[in-house]
XYZ file of C-alpha atoms in Angstrom:
688
model
C -32.403 -26.240 -48.518
C -33.355 -29.845 -47.787
C -33.853 -31.368 -44.332
C -30.398 -32.925 -44.202
C -28.780 -29.592 -45.033
C -30.902 -27.844 -42.391
C -29.847 -30.450 -39.845
C -26.185 -29.795 -40.544
C -26.674 -26.036 -40.533
C -28.323 -26.241 -37.098
C -25.554 -28.486 -35.754
C -22.840 -26.153 -36.971
C -24.703 -23.206 -35.460
C -24.483 -24.942 -32.070
C -20.787 -25.584 -32.646
C -19.872 -22.066 -33.752
C -21.920 -20.343 -31.050
C -19.984 -22.457 -28.532
C -16.642 -21.689 -30.157
C -17.348 -17.950 -30.330
C -18.640 -17.728 -26.755
C -15.575 -19.463 -25.336
C -13.254 -17.387 -27.491
C -14.884 -14.120 -26.420
C -14.872 -15.117 -22.742
C -11.253 -16.243 -23.064
C -12.222 -19.255 -20.971
C -14.392 -22.308 -21.223
C -14.572 -25.695 -22.885
C -15.172 -25.645 -26.648
C -14.152 -29.192 -27.565
C -17.080 -31.138 -26.114
C -19.803 -28.924 -27.642
C -18.035 -29.272 -30.991
C -18.142 -33.063 -30.631
C -21.606 -33.480 -29.125
C -23.606 -30.943 -31.108
C -25.080 -33.723 -33.333
C -26.168 -35.716 -30.280
C -27.838 -32.800 -28.537
C -29.431 -31.623 -31.763
C -30.898 -35.088 -32.417
C -32.083 -35.530 -28.851
C -33.767 -32.146 -28.637
C -35.091 -31.614 -32.140
C -36.120 -35.169 -32.953
C -36.773 -37.043 -29.716
C -37.407 -35.131 -26.491
C -40.871 -34.165 -25.292
C -40.083 -30.649 -24.135
C -42.037 -27.481 -24.827
C -39.783 -24.406 -24.991
C -42.820 -22.239 -24.282
C -43.392 -23.959 -20.928
C -40.143 -25.531 -19.709
C -41.581 -26.718 -16.378
C -44.732 -28.631 -17.384
C -44.769 -31.818 -15.314
C -44.941 -34.272 -18.229
C -41.755 -33.099 -19.980
C -38.692 -35.228 -20.599
C -35.679 -34.193 -18.527
C -32.244 -33.368 -19.956
C -29.216 -33.362 -17.660
C -25.809 -32.176 -18.847
C -23.672 -33.967 -16.286
C -20.423 -32.892 -17.935
C -21.465 -29.355 -17.124
C -18.264 -27.747 -18.363
C -19.822 -28.177 -21.837
C -22.543 -25.721 -20.811
C -22.465 -23.914 -24.160
C -24.265 -26.948 -25.573
C -27.179 -26.186 -23.285
C -27.093 -22.408 -23.694
C -27.093 -22.826 -27.473
C -30.084 -25.172 -27.319
C -32.095 -22.981 -24.954
C -31.471 -19.965 -27.178
C -32.100 -21.686 -30.513
C -35.313 -23.358 -29.284
C -36.585 -20.039 -27.883
C -37.055 -21.555 -24.417
C -38.956 -19.116 -22.214
C -37.994 -17.893 -18.758
C -40.040 -18.828 -15.702
C -39.727 -17.116 -12.323
C -39.723 -18.525 -8.789
C -43.513 -18.188 -8.655
C -43.783 -20.485 -11.725
C -44.902 -17.587 -13.928
C -43.810 -17.399 -17.559
C -42.088 -14.071 -18.060
C -42.532 -13.619 -21.791
C -38.813 -13.366 -22.433
C -36.155 -15.875 -23.452
C -34.415 -17.998 -20.871
C -31.108 -17.419 -22.689
C -30.624 -14.631 -25.224
C -27.934 -14.197 -27.842
C -26.611 -11.338 -25.735
C -26.280 -13.753 -22.785
C -24.228 -16.037 -25.020
C -22.058 -13.118 -26.108
C -21.464 -12.517 -22.386
C -20.799 -16.192 -21.617
C -19.269 -16.634 -18.148
C -19.710 -12.930 -17.332
C -21.503 -11.421 -14.350
C -25.296 -11.714 -14.508
C -25.285 -13.508 -17.866
C -27.874 -16.270 -18.192
C -25.083 -18.304 -19.777
C -22.821 -19.015 -16.789
C -19.804 -21.315 -16.832
C -21.817 -24.355 -15.712
C -25.571 -25.105 -15.715
C -27.294 -23.513 -12.713
C -30.784 -24.703 -11.833
C -31.987 -21.705 -9.887
C -30.584 -19.208 -12.371
C -31.613 -20.340 -15.864
C -35.000 -21.771 -16.906
C -34.595 -25.024 -18.808
C -31.784 -26.243 -16.568
C -33.065 -29.313 -14.728
C -30.219 -29.509 -12.202
C -26.999 -27.714 -11.373
C -23.988 -29.589 -12.698
C -20.261 -29.057 -12.753
C -18.741 -31.335 -10.119
C -18.442 -34.429 -12.274
C -20.722 -37.336 -11.502
C -23.303 -35.201 -9.720
C -25.567 -34.817 -12.723
C -25.866 -38.518 -13.488
C -26.355 -39.330 -9.800
C -29.107 -36.713 -9.535
C -30.742 -38.122 -12.673
C -31.219 -41.404 -10.804
C -33.336 -39.513 -8.270
C -35.373 -38.080 -11.129
C -35.947 -41.567 -12.511
C -36.966 -42.929 -9.110
C -39.382 -40.016 -8.766
C -40.877 -40.763 -12.177
C -41.541 -44.367 -11.162
C -43.079 -43.303 -7.844
C -45.250 -40.593 -9.402
C -46.513 -42.984 -12.058
C -47.325 -45.587 -9.430
C -49.405 -43.200 -7.328
C -51.015 -40.962 -9.925
C -51.260 -42.791 -13.250
C -54.620 -44.448 -13.836
C -55.958 -46.494 -16.771
C -56.205 -44.079 -19.678
C -54.323 -41.387 -17.738
C -50.577 -41.864 -18.188
C -49.680 -38.499 -16.669
C -46.159 -39.400 -15.675
C -44.419 -41.294 -18.466
C -41.478 -39.005 -19.208
C -37.890 -40.064 -19.811
C -34.651 -38.772 -18.301
C -31.627 -38.236 -20.534
C -28.218 -37.502 -19.037
C -25.071 -36.736 -21.025
C -21.835 -37.587 -19.268
C -18.112 -37.911 -19.916
C -15.140 -39.853 -18.675
C -14.948 -37.804 -15.481
C -18.533 -38.614 -14.525
C -17.792 -42.315 -14.879
C -14.513 -42.084 -12.975
C -16.053 -40.309 -9.999
C -17.270 -42.712 -7.335
C -20.667 -41.048 -7.040
C -21.400 -42.062 -10.632
C -20.621 -45.683 -9.852
C -22.762 -45.632 -6.699
C -25.707 -44.209 -8.610
C -25.328 -46.541 -11.595
C -25.270 -49.580 -9.330
C -28.489 -48.558 -7.610
C -30.196 -47.596 -10.880
C -29.534 -51.042 -12.300
C -30.862 -52.729 -9.177
C -34.030 -50.626 -9.283
C -34.598 -51.353 -12.993
C -35.004 -47.667 -13.865
C -35.906 -48.130 -17.509
C -36.885 -44.479 -18.007
C -33.242 -43.484 -17.531
C -30.753 -43.094 -20.375
C -27.153 -41.985 -19.975
C -25.148 -41.061 -23.066
C -21.428 -41.473 -22.459
C -19.224 -39.161 -24.515
C -16.357 -41.542 -25.205
C -13.777 -39.096 -26.559
C -10.685 -40.615 -24.869
C -9.519 -37.213 -23.549
C -9.287 -35.596 -20.126
C -7.460 -32.437 -19.071
C -4.144 -34.208 -18.581
C -4.243 -36.017 -21.915
C -5.385 -39.376 -23.241
C -7.658 -41.329 -20.893
C -5.329 -44.274 -21.403
C -3.050 -42.818 -18.726
C -5.697 -43.461 -16.046
C -8.832 -45.085 -17.437
C -8.522 -48.396 -19.233
C -11.483 -50.304 -17.830
C -14.158 -51.888 -19.995
C -17.027 -49.452 -19.417
C -19.528 -51.577 -21.315
C -18.719 -54.645 -19.219
C -19.026 -52.617 -16.009
C -22.495 -51.383 -16.909
C -23.600 -54.799 -18.046
C -22.566 -56.001 -14.593
C -24.705 -53.204 -13.140
C -27.634 -54.746 -15.088
C -27.885 -51.913 -17.618
C -28.713 -52.212 -21.290
C -25.577 -51.085 -23.152
C -25.634 -49.742 -26.722
C -22.844 -48.313 -28.834
C -22.849 -45.645 -31.527
C -19.485 -45.580 -33.256
C -19.821 -42.152 -34.880
C -21.091 -39.115 -33.011
C -21.925 -37.454 -36.346
C -24.327 -40.182 -37.435
C -27.724 -38.706 -36.607
C -29.681 -41.736 -37.697
C -27.686 -44.156 -35.561
C -28.072 -41.822 -32.588
C -31.823 -41.636 -33.136
C -32.035 -45.410 -33.561
C -30.175 -45.984 -30.283
C -32.527 -43.600 -28.482
C -35.467 -45.508 -29.953
C -34.054 -48.766 -28.578
C -33.790 -47.115 -25.167
C -37.460 -46.139 -25.235
C -38.449 -49.721 -26.015
C -36.226 -51.269 -23.337
C -37.944 -52.412 -20.157
C -36.518 -53.481 -16.815
C -33.104 -51.858 -17.321
C -31.648 -48.367 -17.600
C -29.695 -47.702 -20.798
C -26.127 -46.571 -21.393
C -25.293 -45.391 -24.920
C -21.545 -45.303 -25.517
C -21.011 -42.593 -28.119
C -17.611 -42.523 -29.784
C -16.754 -38.906 -30.498
C -13.869 -36.617 -31.403
C -13.302 -33.759 -28.975
C -12.755 -30.536 -30.887
C -14.347 -32.001 -34.022
C -13.526 -29.835 -37.040
C -10.438 -28.210 -35.547
C -7.501 -29.046 -37.857
C -4.844 -28.927 -35.142
C -6.682 -29.597 -31.864
C -9.102 -32.406 -32.645
C -8.628 -35.404 -30.326
C -6.267 -33.473 -28.020
C -6.479 -32.109 -24.500
C -5.891 -28.656 -26.000
C -9.508 -28.677 -27.194
C -10.862 -29.387 -23.733
C -10.476 -26.467 -21.383
C -9.291 -23.405 -23.260
C -10.283 -21.297 -26.298
C -9.148 -22.520 -29.685
C -7.398 -19.264 -30.518
C -8.353 -16.842 -33.288
C -6.404 -18.571 -36.053
C -7.743 -22.008 -35.161
C -11.283 -20.616 -34.949
C -11.034 -19.430 -38.567
C -9.635 -22.745 -39.756
C -12.347 -24.661 -37.899
C -15.124 -22.538 -39.353
C -13.628 -23.088 -42.802
C -13.841 -26.830 -42.161
C -17.536 -26.410 -41.322
C -18.124 -24.358 -44.464
C -18.851 -21.379 -42.245
C -17.997 -17.702 -42.835
C -14.589 -17.480 -41.184
C -14.954 -13.981 -39.729
C -18.602 -14.245 -38.701
C -19.160 -14.233 -34.950
C -22.262 -15.466 -33.141
C -23.906 -16.110 -36.495
C -27.367 -17.667 -36.521
C -28.228 -18.257 -40.197
C -31.725 -17.684 -41.497
C -33.895 -20.740 -41.128
C -32.101 -22.312 -38.148
C -34.417 -21.134 -35.392
C -37.424 -21.809 -37.625
C -36.107 -25.367 -38.053
C -36.175 -25.793 -34.274
C -39.649 -24.225 -34.170
C -40.857 -26.854 -36.618
C -39.126 -29.629 -34.672
C -39.052 -29.460 -30.880
C -41.231 -26.348 -30.839
C -44.193 -27.915 -32.615
C -43.727 -31.403 -31.167
C -43.240 -30.114 -27.621
C -46.237 -27.775 -27.772
C -48.455 -30.588 -29.033
C -47.231 -32.938 -26.310
C -47.863 -30.358 -23.600
C -51.323 -29.536 -24.909
C -52.234 -33.226 -24.945
C -50.954 -33.551 -21.384
C -52.909 -30.526 -20.182
C -56.109 -31.799 -21.792
C -55.521 -35.196 -20.202
C -54.911 -33.587 -16.811
C -58.097 -31.546 -17.118
C -60.080 -34.774 -17.591
C -58.096 -36.419 -14.810
C -59.020 -33.574 -12.473
C -62.696 -34.297 -13.053
C -62.357 -38.002 -12.262
C -59.667 -37.832 -9.573
C -59.974 -34.369 -7.977
C -58.126 -35.269 -4.783
C -55.129 -36.714 -6.611
C -55.088 -33.760 -9.006
C -55.026 -31.414 -6.013
C -52.011 -33.285 -4.663
C -50.196 -32.846 -7.970
C -50.970 -29.115 -7.936
C -49.646 -28.747 -4.394
C -46.511 -30.730 -5.165
C -45.692 -28.648 -8.205
C -45.787 -25.485 -6.092
C -43.955 -27.071 -3.158
C -46.990 -26.583 -0.939
C -48.139 -28.888 1.848
C -51.617 -30.364 2.298
C -53.978 -28.961 4.895
C -53.352 -30.482 8.295
C -49.881 -31.676 7.357
C -48.676 -31.294 10.975
C -51.713 -32.753 12.726
C -51.143 -35.430 15.354
C -47.479 -34.633 15.821
C -46.398 -36.097 19.146
C -45.927 -34.084 22.315
C -43.519 -35.615 24.802
C -44.051 -35.427 28.549
C -41.290 -34.360 30.896
C -39.014 -37.285 31.639
C -35.549 -37.144 33.217
C -34.644 -40.407 31.473
C -35.969 -39.075 28.200
C -35.782 -40.428 24.694
C -33.086 -40.428 22.026
C -33.310 -37.809 19.329
C -33.345 -40.527 16.682
C -36.304 -42.272 18.370
C -38.325 -39.077 18.607
C -37.469 -38.411 14.974
C -38.788 -41.816 13.962
C -42.139 -41.080 15.589
C -42.377 -37.709 13.864
C -41.402 -39.060 10.446
C -44.142 -41.669 10.600
C -46.772 -39.054 11.397
C -45.600 -36.619 8.729
C -45.452 -39.280 6.026
C -49.053 -40.250 6.712
C -50.138 -36.600 6.502
C -48.068 -35.780 3.384
C -48.493 -38.503 0.743
C -45.430 -37.366 -1.229
C -43.096 -37.249 1.781
C -40.731 -40.213 1.528
C -37.127 -41.280 1.923
C -34.722 -43.721 3.412
C -31.294 -44.484 4.749
C -27.886 -45.555 3.522
C -28.328 -49.061 4.965
C -28.914 -47.716 8.483
C -32.683 -47.368 8.637
C -33.035 -49.470 11.770
C -30.326 -47.448 13.503
C -31.328 -44.027 12.174
C -34.958 -44.890 13.070
C -36.065 -43.517 9.706
C -38.086 -46.533 8.547
C -41.713 -45.684 7.800
C -43.750 -48.400 9.498
C -47.386 -47.410 9.040
C -49.700 -49.638 7.034
C -49.102 -49.277 3.320
C -45.724 -47.523 3.590
C -43.873 -50.336 1.850
C -40.415 -50.476 0.299
C -39.554 -48.893 -3.046
C -38.191 -51.825 -5.007
C -38.593 -53.343 -8.478
C -42.176 -54.506 -8.627
C -43.260 -52.054 -5.916
C -42.540 -48.546 -7.246
C -45.070 -46.995 -4.870
C -43.118 -47.811 -1.711
C -42.288 -44.924 0.612
C -39.120 -46.447 2.128
C -35.993 -46.187 -0.001
C -32.999 -48.429 0.548
C -29.994 -46.540 -0.800
C -27.431 -49.121 0.211
C -24.072 -47.987 1.539
C -23.924 -45.122 -0.940
C -24.064 -41.884 1.054
C -22.867 -39.611 -1.742
C -25.287 -40.980 -4.317
C -28.056 -40.950 -1.695
C -27.727 -37.206 -1.162
C -27.657 -36.555 -4.919
C -30.671 -38.820 -5.439
C -32.569 -36.938 -2.724
C -31.872 -33.786 -4.751
C -33.233 -35.509 -7.853
C -36.377 -36.441 -5.966
C -36.738 -32.855 -4.782
C -36.196 -31.502 -8.290
C -39.153 -33.698 -9.228
C -41.141 -31.903 -6.495
C -41.319 -34.769 -3.989
C -40.439 -34.035 -0.352
C -37.577 -36.414 0.253
C -35.146 -37.276 3.014
C -31.996 -39.342 3.296
C -30.306 -40.614 6.446
C -27.051 -41.970 7.830
C -24.687 -41.451 10.772
C -23.554 -37.853 11.183
C -19.909 -38.804 10.699
C -20.760 -40.006 7.184
C -22.128 -36.619 6.228
C -18.580 -36.206 4.908
C -19.465 -38.629 2.123
C -22.716 -36.805 1.363
C -21.467 -33.241 1.701
C -20.768 -32.418 -1.999
C -24.359 -33.199 -2.945
C -25.690 -31.353 0.121
C -23.726 -28.301 -1.001
C -25.332 -28.467 -4.445
C -28.795 -28.764 -2.887
C -28.087 -25.483 -1.086
C -26.820 -23.915 -4.300
C -30.024 -25.014 -6.048
C -32.207 -23.873 -3.114
C -33.929 -27.253 -2.831
C -35.934 -28.244 0.275
C -34.083 -31.518 0.755
C -33.740 -33.085 4.199
C -30.832 -35.111 5.577
C -31.415 -36.866 8.885
C -28.122 -37.579 10.639
C -27.998 -39.578 13.856
C -25.166 -40.482 16.262
C -24.385 -36.785 16.335
C -21.537 -36.702 18.868
C -19.929 -39.166 21.263
C -23.065 -41.165 22.037
C -21.707 -44.252 20.294
C -18.607 -44.019 22.451
C -17.197 -47.512 22.094
C -17.020 -47.179 18.299
C -14.288 -44.634 18.840
C -13.104 -41.556 16.964
C -13.811 -42.952 13.492
C -17.517 -42.705 14.353
C -17.505 -39.576 16.533
C -18.144 -36.321 14.649
C -15.974 -33.370 15.585
C -15.682 -30.981 12.642
C -18.895 -31.964 10.843
C -21.182 -29.441 12.541
C -19.065 -26.413 11.684
C -18.447 -27.795 8.194
C -22.158 -27.961 7.448
C -22.908 -24.694 9.221
C -20.464 -23.088 6.786
C -22.593 -23.959 3.731
C -24.605 -20.873 2.694
C -28.341 -21.433 2.758
C -28.219 -24.770 4.570
C -30.298 -24.939 7.757
C -28.521 -27.070 10.373
C -30.569 -28.055 13.434
C -29.314 -29.941 16.481
C -32.315 -30.445 18.796
C -31.901 -30.707 22.561
C -34.804 -33.020 23.425
C -37.759 -34.840 21.907
C -39.974 -31.756 21.756
C -37.243 -29.785 20.031
C -37.101 -32.617 17.474
C -40.816 -32.132 16.814
C -40.394 -28.392 16.391
C -37.347 -28.879 14.174
C -39.424 -30.965 11.761
C -42.268 -28.459 11.959
C -39.816 -25.761 10.880
C -38.013 -27.574 8.071
C -41.111 -29.047 6.417
C -42.310 -25.507 5.732
C -39.130 -24.588 3.879
C -39.604 -24.285 0.124
C -36.186 -23.091 -1.028
C -33.705 -24.254 1.607
C -32.245 -27.649 2.418
C -31.986 -28.762 6.024
C -29.875 -31.103 8.117
C -30.965 -32.584 11.443
C -28.223 -33.817 13.787
C -29.822 -36.189 16.282
C -28.583 -38.114 19.291
C -28.186 -41.840 19.553
C -28.511 -41.829 23.347
C -31.594 -40.776 25.369
C -31.789 -37.090 26.230
C -33.887 -35.809 29.152
C -37.231 -34.419 28.048
C -37.542 -30.992 29.630
C -40.505 -29.946 31.718
C -41.862 -27.215 29.483
C -43.969 -25.890 32.336
C -40.738 -25.042 34.111
C -38.616 -24.242 31.088
C -39.429 -22.318 27.917
C -41.529 -23.805 25.123
C -39.724 -25.828 22.469
C -41.449 -23.621 19.902
C -38.407 -21.378 20.344
C -36.649 -23.710 17.892
C -38.325 -21.738 15.096
C -36.151 -18.755 16.066
C -32.888 -20.694 16.119
C -32.101 -19.932 19.760
C -34.156 -19.083 22.808
C -33.847 -18.549 26.527
C -34.434 -21.949 28.063
C -34.093 -20.772 31.672
C -33.288 -17.615 33.610
C -32.512 -16.959 37.241
C -35.643 -16.165 39.276
C -36.501 -12.556 38.546
C -33.775 -12.525 35.904
C -36.096 -10.969 33.360
C -35.591 -7.612 35.007
C -31.849 -7.363 34.500
C -28.994 -8.695 32.440
C -27.677 -12.113 33.479
C -24.230 -12.362 35.014
C -23.382 -15.374 32.891
C -24.961 -16.928 29.807
C -24.562 -20.619 29.114
C -25.218 -21.628 25.483
C -25.450 -25.096 23.984
C -27.072 -27.243 21.325
C -28.300 -30.814 21.305
C -27.320 -33.119 24.135
C -25.298 -30.416 25.856
C -28.405 -28.323 26.589
C -29.317 -30.691 29.430
C -25.769 -30.262 30.678
C -25.908 -26.455 30.787
C -29.394 -26.481 32.319
C -28.055 -28.592 35.178
C -25.097 -26.239 35.518
C -27.441 -23.264 35.373
C -29.482 -24.635 38.278
C -26.299 -25.091 40.314
C -25.193 -21.523 39.595
C -28.603 -20.126 40.533
C -28.378 -22.071 43.782
C -25.145 -20.170 44.463
C -26.959 -16.859 43.991
C -25.626 -16.195 40.488
C -27.922 -14.724 37.841
C -27.418 -17.352 35.199
C -29.164 -17.841 31.861
C -29.333 -21.062 29.824
C -29.830 -20.672 26.075
C -30.710 -23.524 23.729
C -29.288 -22.768 20.280
C -30.317 -25.549 17.909
C -29.604 -23.549 14.748
C -27.095 -20.807 14.113
C -28.538 -20.154 10.659
C -32.099 -19.592 11.841
C -30.907 -17.416 14.721
C -28.813 -15.247 12.398
C -31.931 -14.487 10.353
C -33.876 -13.163 13.350
C -34.237 -9.405 13.936
C -31.345 -7.871 15.817
C -33.728 -6.893 18.593
C -34.570 -10.553 19.225
C -30.944 -11.658 19.062
C -30.018 -9.034 21.624
C -32.932 -10.100 23.782
C -31.511 -13.627 23.926
C -27.865 -12.544 24.137
C -27.821 -9.049 25.669
C -24.677 -7.150 24.596
C -24.178 -6.054 28.209
C -23.903 -9.684 29.345
C -20.365 -10.403 28.204
C -19.575 -13.431 30.364
C -20.640 -16.282 28.115
C -19.809 -19.970 27.955
C -20.716 -22.238 25.030
C -20.714 -26.015 25.395
C -20.834 -28.411 22.443
C -19.407 -31.867 21.759
C -17.873 -30.679 18.499
C -15.239 -28.317 17.205
C -15.182 -25.041 19.107
C -14.558 -23.169 15.861
C -17.193 -20.512 15.210
C -18.588 -20.191 18.704
C -16.539 -17.041 19.231
C -19.242 -15.115 17.368
C -21.604 -15.825 20.283
C -19.325 -15.893 23.302
C -17.188 -12.900 22.310
C -13.739 -11.951 23.535
C -14.606 -12.500 27.186
C -16.209 -15.865 26.607
C -15.076 -19.465 26.571
C -16.006 -22.628 24.739
C -15.979 -26.139 26.119
C -15.666 -28.108 22.928
C -13.557 -30.651 21.115
C -9.982 -29.715 20.305
C -9.009 -33.203 19.169
C -10.651 -36.402 18.007
C -12.569 -38.564 20.465
C -11.690 -41.961 21.894
C -13.122 -45.445 22.235
C -14.863 -45.737 25.597
C -18.323 -45.666 27.190
C -20.063 -42.298 26.908
C -19.769 -41.305 30.561
C -16.021 -41.874 30.487
C -15.709 -39.764 27.354
C -17.742 -36.958 28.899
C -15.470 -37.032 31.916
C -12.306 -37.080 29.822
C -13.317 -34.174 27.575
C -14.938 -31.983 30.236
C -18.630 -32.354 29.380
C -19.901 -32.555 32.977
C -21.999 -30.078 34.979
C -19.331 -29.424 37.597
C -16.812 -28.572 34.860
C -19.245 -26.073 33.373
C -19.974 -24.572 36.788
C -16.268 -24.320 37.573
C -15.563 -22.582 34.275
C -18.404 -20.116 34.828
C -17.241 -19.311 38.365
C -13.683 -18.805 37.159
C -14.868 -16.418 34.454
C -16.836 -14.486 37.065
C -13.826 -14.363 39.363
C -15.588 -16.426 42.008
C -13.684 -19.679 41.741
């Protein structure tokens, strides 16, 4: 069998494995794998620098399947290339990432061939995809990371970081706004290591794209300052390879390859129809399609002799050689640049350098205090100097979020200065959050920032960062009604509970400057969890930690800020609980209650998630079950607080949107004043 025949045999193996898996699962998307098998085959077996034996070596090319519903393309490739599994400790397990049995159990419980690519579940998956547009947006973060890594670590004769990022996408990815946001920024930043391949098959679930999508995609991307290429036949391997070669030679622009394809290619009755998109072909059509491929019609999950060996001789041999060259180069690099090599080692394992938290500020007691965002800015600038790969930026609000890194040498990441530590994402909150995930997937410690209200725009990507267990950081300021005059459009109400509802996401709302410090100290040590900080715009009193409990209690999610004198010996009569700016409010109310002879307790609860992971004994120490009179105060939706206040408790929270007025007037209108808290507590105790 000659090379051309082996190529076609391998391509049809990808197609038929995809068809059979979808048919057996009775769900899935066969049409796109049938159309794009030649593209993925060419990219993997002829072009990509990827070693199946070590799918996480730092110098590898990245492959992102943004149209993740076509996941059988990826599962077929990982199986046929014999890609090996790696565990969370970065150890190779000596077993395949995806087995043929996994493919037979496509979309079934515990199969390594789930319905969409899942980063934390299957080795060889570079990012979780499924929600359209997320993959291509995340790939922009990977490309930014590649530029930054090359700028810091590459030296003459040591091109350690020179990999490329390939992302396959469809009509849906280009229709989604996040894709447009990311493409615009990628063009501005001249990310020439980034290549998107657009599967132009003219079909979506509802039918022909002409019913909704008639724009000139090429013209749009030219306007974004991309290099645009076109391949008119998705089955033409040479033209695909030639286009990819042009991409690798292009400088100063990312590349979009528009690939004209036929969804359901080979299916006599379903080619170029929506029927090939999101459902099995059906047994009769499967036989007819296999006949069109010259395939045994009744064979299922067939991998002909010679196919896997063909991949061994292609990507297997080329990838192993590339990795071995990289490792030899890195060994020499380590001898000449030991400190930089140590940084790379630490990054790859998501470790932090020694002394990463040295010189963090400590704020003195001050009734006038400092805004959470201002304290955050001081902390960020210290951390970034201690951790060379800690970097980030804002969605055009750096001066207001106070996230700009201002120390000498920080600089701005821009074309011509790829080593800058400050990123300017523009007014692109959704793409920003996805890009931060891409940076994290590249092992940088990255943050993004905007107003808390605009977390709504970033939330889908934040959710995926939690699903992928990435230590991303989103810094949100203007966390409540502190920007009062801007009115309800800028005053978060439901955002806190919305983010608290995301599994695995750590949400922290610090009460004063020292809690901000401790919040950062906590989240920077996370290796597999994303975090959100919700910070105030307005100054918050800095507590006297000689009088009140240490802010180190932040690391436990909630802690007793203040008790009545001698209160340690018995259960409090009333417990006041709050987060953020409202902690100062309940502490003032607590002091008033104590003055009235009431055994009151004030609890600062910056993070529900952290508190829920504490031992039950500690949680009961903070909130004794016998103390059933509880009052929670928070300038946000009251939803969820019932878990802490119980049936006998109350919540002073927001039951409607805010209003446009100075902060003090808003606090008065919505009941966030000490006397209102005291009155509520007395009423609950029957002492009003």
